[in-house]
Amino acid sequence: MENKKEQTTIVLFSGDLDKAIAAFIIANGAAAYDHDVTIFFTFWGLNTLRKDEVVHVKKGFLEKAFGWMMPRGAKKLGLSKMNMMGMGPEMIKHVMKKHNALSLPQLIELAQEQGVKLVACTMTMDLLGLKQEELLDGIEYAGVAAYLGDANQAKVNLFI
Amino acid sequence: MKADLFLDAKDLACPMPIVRAKKALDSLEPGQIMEVHTTDKGSLLDFQAWVKQTKHEMVSHEEENGIYKFLVKKV
């Protein structure tokens, strides 16, 4: 089988709602192009993968503080512009619904359904005190070498 | 030309028309034809690029009252 699939990779560094939406729309589009798609989540991007509910895991004081200060999951992300104490995201969600655009949680579900590989950066998980139990099921855990392995084969590599 | 499969992707926003079209095309045999209707303004360029890149064949496309109609042949 020489017929290898094309690849696309995205690094999602940002934890902003608008940027995460853009990343997932591109990822889903690339999957529809029949590419093997990887999204590598690092730093604030990891918050996109957090489960909505509080997961009880053993943590130190600083890790706990980070956990409370950062948005808990895709529904809680703020906008990069016009956040207005959380009013911005609600407005965006409203207009997205009006225009029949998928919400971020729906885009994530669609990506998983389409076989997009979601990879959490373990080094930054340690820095921010995030544990595997707190992140969505069905994702992978890796570091920069695994990302570069994928990116090396890909023609489209984005940092968002 | 008669389509083997009809996909109604009207009122869907990007990237859904392409995502649905991919799924629909996956269910067809080579040589079969899919008809897709969309209303997203970007879908003309989207579908042209997607069909070209995925190496299928655009049999025809037209726009009628804001509805884009594509006939795509699976290769």
CSV table of C-alpha atoms in Angstrom, one decimal:
chain,number,residue,atom,x,y,z
A,1,MET,CA,0.0,0.0,0.0
A,2,GLU,CA,2.0,3.0,-1.3
A,3,ASN,CA,-1.2,5.0,-1.2
A,4,LYS,CA,-0.4,6.9,2.0
A,5,LYS,CA,-2.8,9.6,3.2
A,6,GLU,CA,-1.8,13.2,3.3
A,7,GLN,CA,-1.4,14.8,6.7
A,8,THR,CA,-2.4,18.0,8.4
A,9,THR,CA,-1.3,19.1,11.9
A,10,ILE,CA,-2.4,22.0,14.1
A,11,VAL,CA,-0.8,23.1,17.3
A,12,LEU,CA,-3.5,24.7,19.5
A,13,PHE,CA,-1.6,26.8,22.0
A,14,SER,CA,-4.3,29.4,22.6
A,15,GLY,CA,-7.2,28.8,25.0
A,16,ASP,CA,-9.4,31.4,23.3
A,17,LEU,CA,-12.8,30.3,22.1
A,18,ASP,CA,-12.6,32.0,18.7
A,19,LYS,CA,-9.1,30.5,18.0
A,20,ALA,CA,-10.2,27.0,19.2
A,21,ILE,CA,-13.3,27.2,16.9
A,22,ALA,CA,-11.0,28.1,13.9
A,23,ALA,CA,-8.7,25.3,14.7
A,24,PHE,CA,-11.5,22.7,14.9
A,25,ILE,CA,-13.1,23.9,11.7
A,26,ILE,CA,-9.8,23.5,9.8
A,27,ALA,CA,-9.3,20.1,11.4
A,28,ASN,CA,-12.7,18.9,10.4
A,29,GLY,CA,-12.3,20.3,6.9
A,30,ALA,CA,-8.9,18.5,6.6
A,31,ALA,CA,-10.5,15.3,7.8
A,32,ALA,CA,-13.1,15.7,5.0
A,33,TYR,CA,-10.2,15.9,2.6
A,34,ASP,CA,-9.3,12.5,3.9
A,35,HIS,CA,-6.2,13.7,5.6
A,36,ASP,CA,-4.8,12.2,8.7
A,37,VAL,CA,-5.2,15.1,11.1
A,38,THR,CA,-3.5,15.8,14.4
A,39,ILE,CA,-4.2,18.6,16.8
A,40,PHE,CA,-1.5,19.0,19.4
A,41,PHE,CA,-2.8,20.9,22.5
A,42,THR,CA,-0.3,22.7,24.6
A,43,PHE,CA,-0.4,25.5,27.3
A,44,TRP,CA,-3.8,27.3,27.3
A,45,GLY,CA,-5.1,25.1,24.5
A,46,LEU,CA,-5.2,22.2,26.9
A,47,ASN,CA,-8.2,23.9,28.6
A,48,THR,CA,-10.3,23.1,25.5
A,49,LEU,CA,-9.9,19.4,26.4
A,50,ARG,CA,-11.0,19.7,30.0
A,51,LYS,CA,-14.2,17.9,31.1
A,52,ASP,CA,-17.0,20.2,32.3
A,53,GLU,CA,-17.3,18.7,35.7
A,54,VAL,CA,-15.0,18.9,38.6
A,55,VAL,CA,-12.8,15.8,38.7
A,56,HIS,CA,-11.3,15.0,42.1
A,57,VAL,CA,-7.6,14.2,41.8
A,58,LYS,CA,-4.7,14.7,44.1
A,59,LYS,CA,-3.0,18.0,43.5
A,60,GLY,CA,-0.7,20.5,45.2
A,61,PHE,CA,-1.7,24.0,46.2
A,62,LEU,CA,-0.4,25.7,43.0
A,63,GLU,CA,-1.9,23.1,40.7
A,64,LYS,CA,-5.2,23.5,42.4
A,65,ALA,CA,-5.0,27.3,42.0
A,66,PHE,CA,-4.3,26.9,38.3
A,67,GLY,CA,-7.2,24.5,38.0
A,68,TRP,CA,-9.6,27.0,39.5
A,69,MET,CA,-8.3,30.0,37.5
A,70,MET,CA,-8.4,28.3,34.1
A,71,PRO,CA,-11.6,27.7,32.1
A,72,ARG,CA,-13.0,24.3,32.7
A,73,GLY,CA,-13.6,23.0,29.2
A,74,ALA,CA,-14.7,24.1,25.7
A,75,LYS,CA,-17.9,25.7,27.0
A,76,LYS,CA,-16.1,28.0,29.3
A,77,LEU,CA,-13.5,29.5,27.0
A,78,GLY,CA,-13.4,33.3,26.6
A,79,LEU,CA,-12.9,35.3,23.4
A,80,SER,CA,-9.6,36.8,22.3
A,81,LYS,CA,-11.3,40.1,21.6
A,82,MET,CA,-14.5,41.6,22.9
A,83,ASN,CA,-14.8,39.1,25.8
A,84,MET,CA,-16.5,41.7,28.0
A,85,MET,CA,-16.5,39.6,31.1
A,86,GLY,CA,-18.1,36.7,29.4
A,87,MET,CA,-20.8,38.5,27.5
A,88,GLY,CA,-18.8,38.2,24.2
A,89,PRO,CA,-18.8,34.4,24.2
A,90,GLU,CA,-22.5,34.3,24.9
A,91,MET,CA,-23.1,36.7,21.9
A,92,ILE,CA,-20.9,34.6,19.6
A,93,LYS,CA,-22.7,31.4,20.6
A,94,HIS,CA,-26.0,33.1,19.9
A,95,VAL,CA,-25.0,34.2,16.4
A,96,MET,CA,-23.4,30.9,15.6
A,97,LYS,CA,-26.6,29.1,16.4
A,98,LYS,CA,-28.5,31.6,14.3
A,99,HIS,CA,-26.2,30.8,11.4
A,100,ASN,CA,-26.4,27.1,11.9
A,101,ALA,CA,-22.7,26.9,12.7
A,102,LEU,CA,-21.6,24.1,15.0
A,103,SER,CA,-20.7,25.0,18.6
A,104,LEU,CA,-17.2,24.2,19.8
A,105,PRO,CA,-18.3,21.1,21.8
A,106,GLN,CA,-20.1,19.8,18.6
A,107,LEU,CA,-17.0,20.5,16.5
A,108,ILE,CA,-14.8,18.5,19.0
A,109,GLU,CA,-17.3,15.6,18.9
A,110,LEU,CA,-17.3,15.7,15.1
A,111,ALA,CA,-13.5,15.8,15.0
A,112,GLN,CA,-13.3,12.7,17.2
A,113,GLU,CA,-16.0,11.0,15.0
A,114,GLN,CA,-13.9,11.8,11.9
A,115,GLY,CA,-10.8,10.3,13.5
A,116,VAL,CA,-8.9,13.5,14.2
A,117,LYS,CA,-6.1,12.6,16.6
A,118,LEU,CA,-6.3,14.9,19.6
A,119,VAL,CA,-2.9,14.9,21.5
A,120,ALA,CA,-2.3,16.6,24.8
A,121,CYS,CA,1.1,17.8,25.6
A,122,THR,CA,2.2,16.1,28.8
A,123,MET,CA,4.9,18.5,29.7
A,124,THR,CA,2.6,21.5,29.8
A,125,MET,CA,-0.1,19.4,31.5
A,126,ASP,CA,2.4,19.0,34.3
A,127,LEU,CA,3.1,22.7,34.4
A,128,LEU,CA,-0.6,23.6,34.6
A,129,GLY,CA,-1.3,20.8,37.0
A,130,LEU,CA,-3.8,19.0,34.6
A,131,LYS,CA,-4.3,15.3,35.1
A,132,GLN,CA,-5.4,12.8,32.4
A,133,GLU,CA,-8.6,12.1,34.4
A,134,GLU,CA,-9.6,15.8,33.9
A,135,LEU,CA,-9.3,15.7,30.1
A,136,LEU,CA,-11.7,14.2,27.6
A,137,ASP,CA,-11.7,10.5,26.9
A,138,GLY,CA,-10.2,9.1,23.7
A,139,ILE,CA,-7.3,11.5,23.4
A,140,GLU,CA,-3.6,10.7,23.3
A,141,TYR,CA,-0.7,12.0,25.4
A,142,ALA,CA,2.7,12.8,23.9
A,143,GLY,CA,5.5,15.4,23.6
A,144,VAL,CA,7.2,17.5,21.0
A,145,ALA,CA,8.9,14.5,19.3
A,146,ALA,CA,5.6,12.8,18.5
A,147,TYR,CA,4.2,16.1,17.2
A,148,LEU,CA,7.3,16.7,15.0
A,149,GLY,CA,7.0,13.1,13.7
A,150,ASP,CA,3.5,13.9,12.4
A,151,ALA,CA,4.3,17.4,11.3
A,152,ASN,CA,7.3,16.2,9.3
A,153,GLN,CA,5.0,14.2,7.0
A,154,ALA,CA,2.4,16.9,6.7
A,155,LYS,CA,2.0,19.7,4.1
A,156,VAL,CA,-0.2,21.8,6.3
A,157,ASN,CA,1.1,22.7,9.8
A,158,LEU,CA,-0.6,25.5,11.7
A,159,PHE,CA,0.2,27.1,15.1
A,160,ILE,CA,-2.9,28.7,16.6
B,1,MET,CA,-27.4,12.7,-15.6
B,2,LYS,CA,-29.0,10.9,-12.8
B,3,ALA,CA,-27.5,10.9,-9.3
B,4,ASP,CA,-27.1,7.8,-7.3
B,5,LEU,CA,-27.3,9.7,-4.1
B,6,PHE,CA,-28.8,13.1,-3.1
B,7,LEU,CA,-27.3,15.1,-0.3
B,8,ASP,CA,-29.2,18.1,1.1
B,9,ALA,CA,-26.6,20.3,2.7
B,10,LYS,CA,-28.7,23.5,2.5
B,11,ASP,CA,-28.6,25.9,5.5
B,12,LEU,CA,-25.4,24.1,6.8
B,13,ALA,CA,-22.5,26.3,7.7
B,14,CYS,CA,-18.8,25.6,7.0
B,15,PRO,CA,-17.3,23.0,7.4
B,16,MET,CA,-20.5,20.8,7.5
B,17,PRO,CA,-21.3,20.7,3.7
B,18,ILE,CA,-17.8,19.2,3.0
B,19,VAL,CA,-17.9,16.9,6.0
B,20,ARG,CA,-21.3,15.5,5.0
B,21,ALA,CA,-20.3,15.3,1.3
B,22,LYS,CA,-17.2,13.3,2.3
B,23,LYS,CA,-19.3,10.8,4.3
B,24,ALA,CA,-21.8,10.5,1.5
B,25,LEU,CA,-19.1,9.9,-1.1
B,26,ASP,CA,-17.5,7.3,1.1
B,27,SER,CA,-20.7,5.2,0.9
B,28,LEU,CA,-20.7,5.2,-2.9
B,29,GLU,CA,-18.9,2.9,-5.4
B,30,PRO,CA,-16.4,4.3,-7.9
B,31,GLY,CA,-18.3,5.7,-11.0
B,32,GLN,CA,-21.4,6.5,-9.0
B,33,ILE,CA,-22.6,10.1,-8.8
B,34,MET,CA,-23.7,12.3,-5.9
B,35,GLU,CA,-25.8,15.4,-6.1
B,36,VAL,CA,-25.3,18.0,-3.4
B,37,HIS,CA,-27.3,21.1,-2.7
B,38,THR,CA,-25.9,23.9,-0.5
B,39,THR,CA,-26.6,27.5,0.4
B,40,ASP,CA,-23.3,28.4,2.0
B,41,LYS,CA,-21.8,31.2,-0.2
B,42,GLY,CA,-18.3,29.7,0.1
B,43,SER,CA,-19.4,26.3,-1.2
B,44,LEU,CA,-18.7,26.9,-4.8
B,45,LEU,CA,-15.0,27.4,-4.3
B,46,ASP,CA,-15.0,24.9,-1.4
B,47,PHE,CA,-16.5,22.1,-3.5
B,48,GLN,CA,-14.3,22.9,-6.5
B,49,ALA,CA,-11.1,22.7,-4.4
B,50,TRP,CA,-12.3,19.6,-2.5
B,51,VAL,CA,-13.3,17.6,-5.5
B,52,LYS,CA,-10.0,18.5,-7.2
B,53,GLN,CA,-7.8,17.6,-4.2
B,54,THR,CA,-9.6,14.4,-3.4
B,55,LYS,CA,-9.3,13.5,-7.0
B,56,HIS,CA,-13.0,13.0,-7.8
B,57,GLU,CA,-14.7,14.5,-10.7
B,58,MET,CA,-17.0,17.6,-10.8
B,59,VAL,CA,-19.6,16.6,-13.4
B,60,SER,CA,-21.4,19.9,-13.3
B,61,HIS,CA,-22.2,22.8,-11.0
B,62,GLU,CA,-24.8,25.5,-11.1
B,63,GLU,CA,-26.4,28.1,-9.0
B,64,GLU,CA,-30.1,28.7,-8.9
B,65,ASN,CA,-31.9,31.2,-6.6
B,66,GLY,CA,-29.1,31.0,-4.0
B,67,ILE,CA,-28.9,27.2,-4.1
B,68,TYR,CA,-25.7,25.7,-5.3
B,69,LYS,CA,-26.1,22.3,-7.0
B,70,PHE,CA,-23.1,20.0,-7.6
B,71,LEU,CA,-22.9,16.7,-9.4
B,72,VAL,CA,-19.8,14.8,-8.2
B,73,LYS,CA,-18.6,11.6,-9.6
B,74,LYS,CA,-16.6,9.3,-7.3
B,75,VAL,CA,-13.4,8.1,-9.0
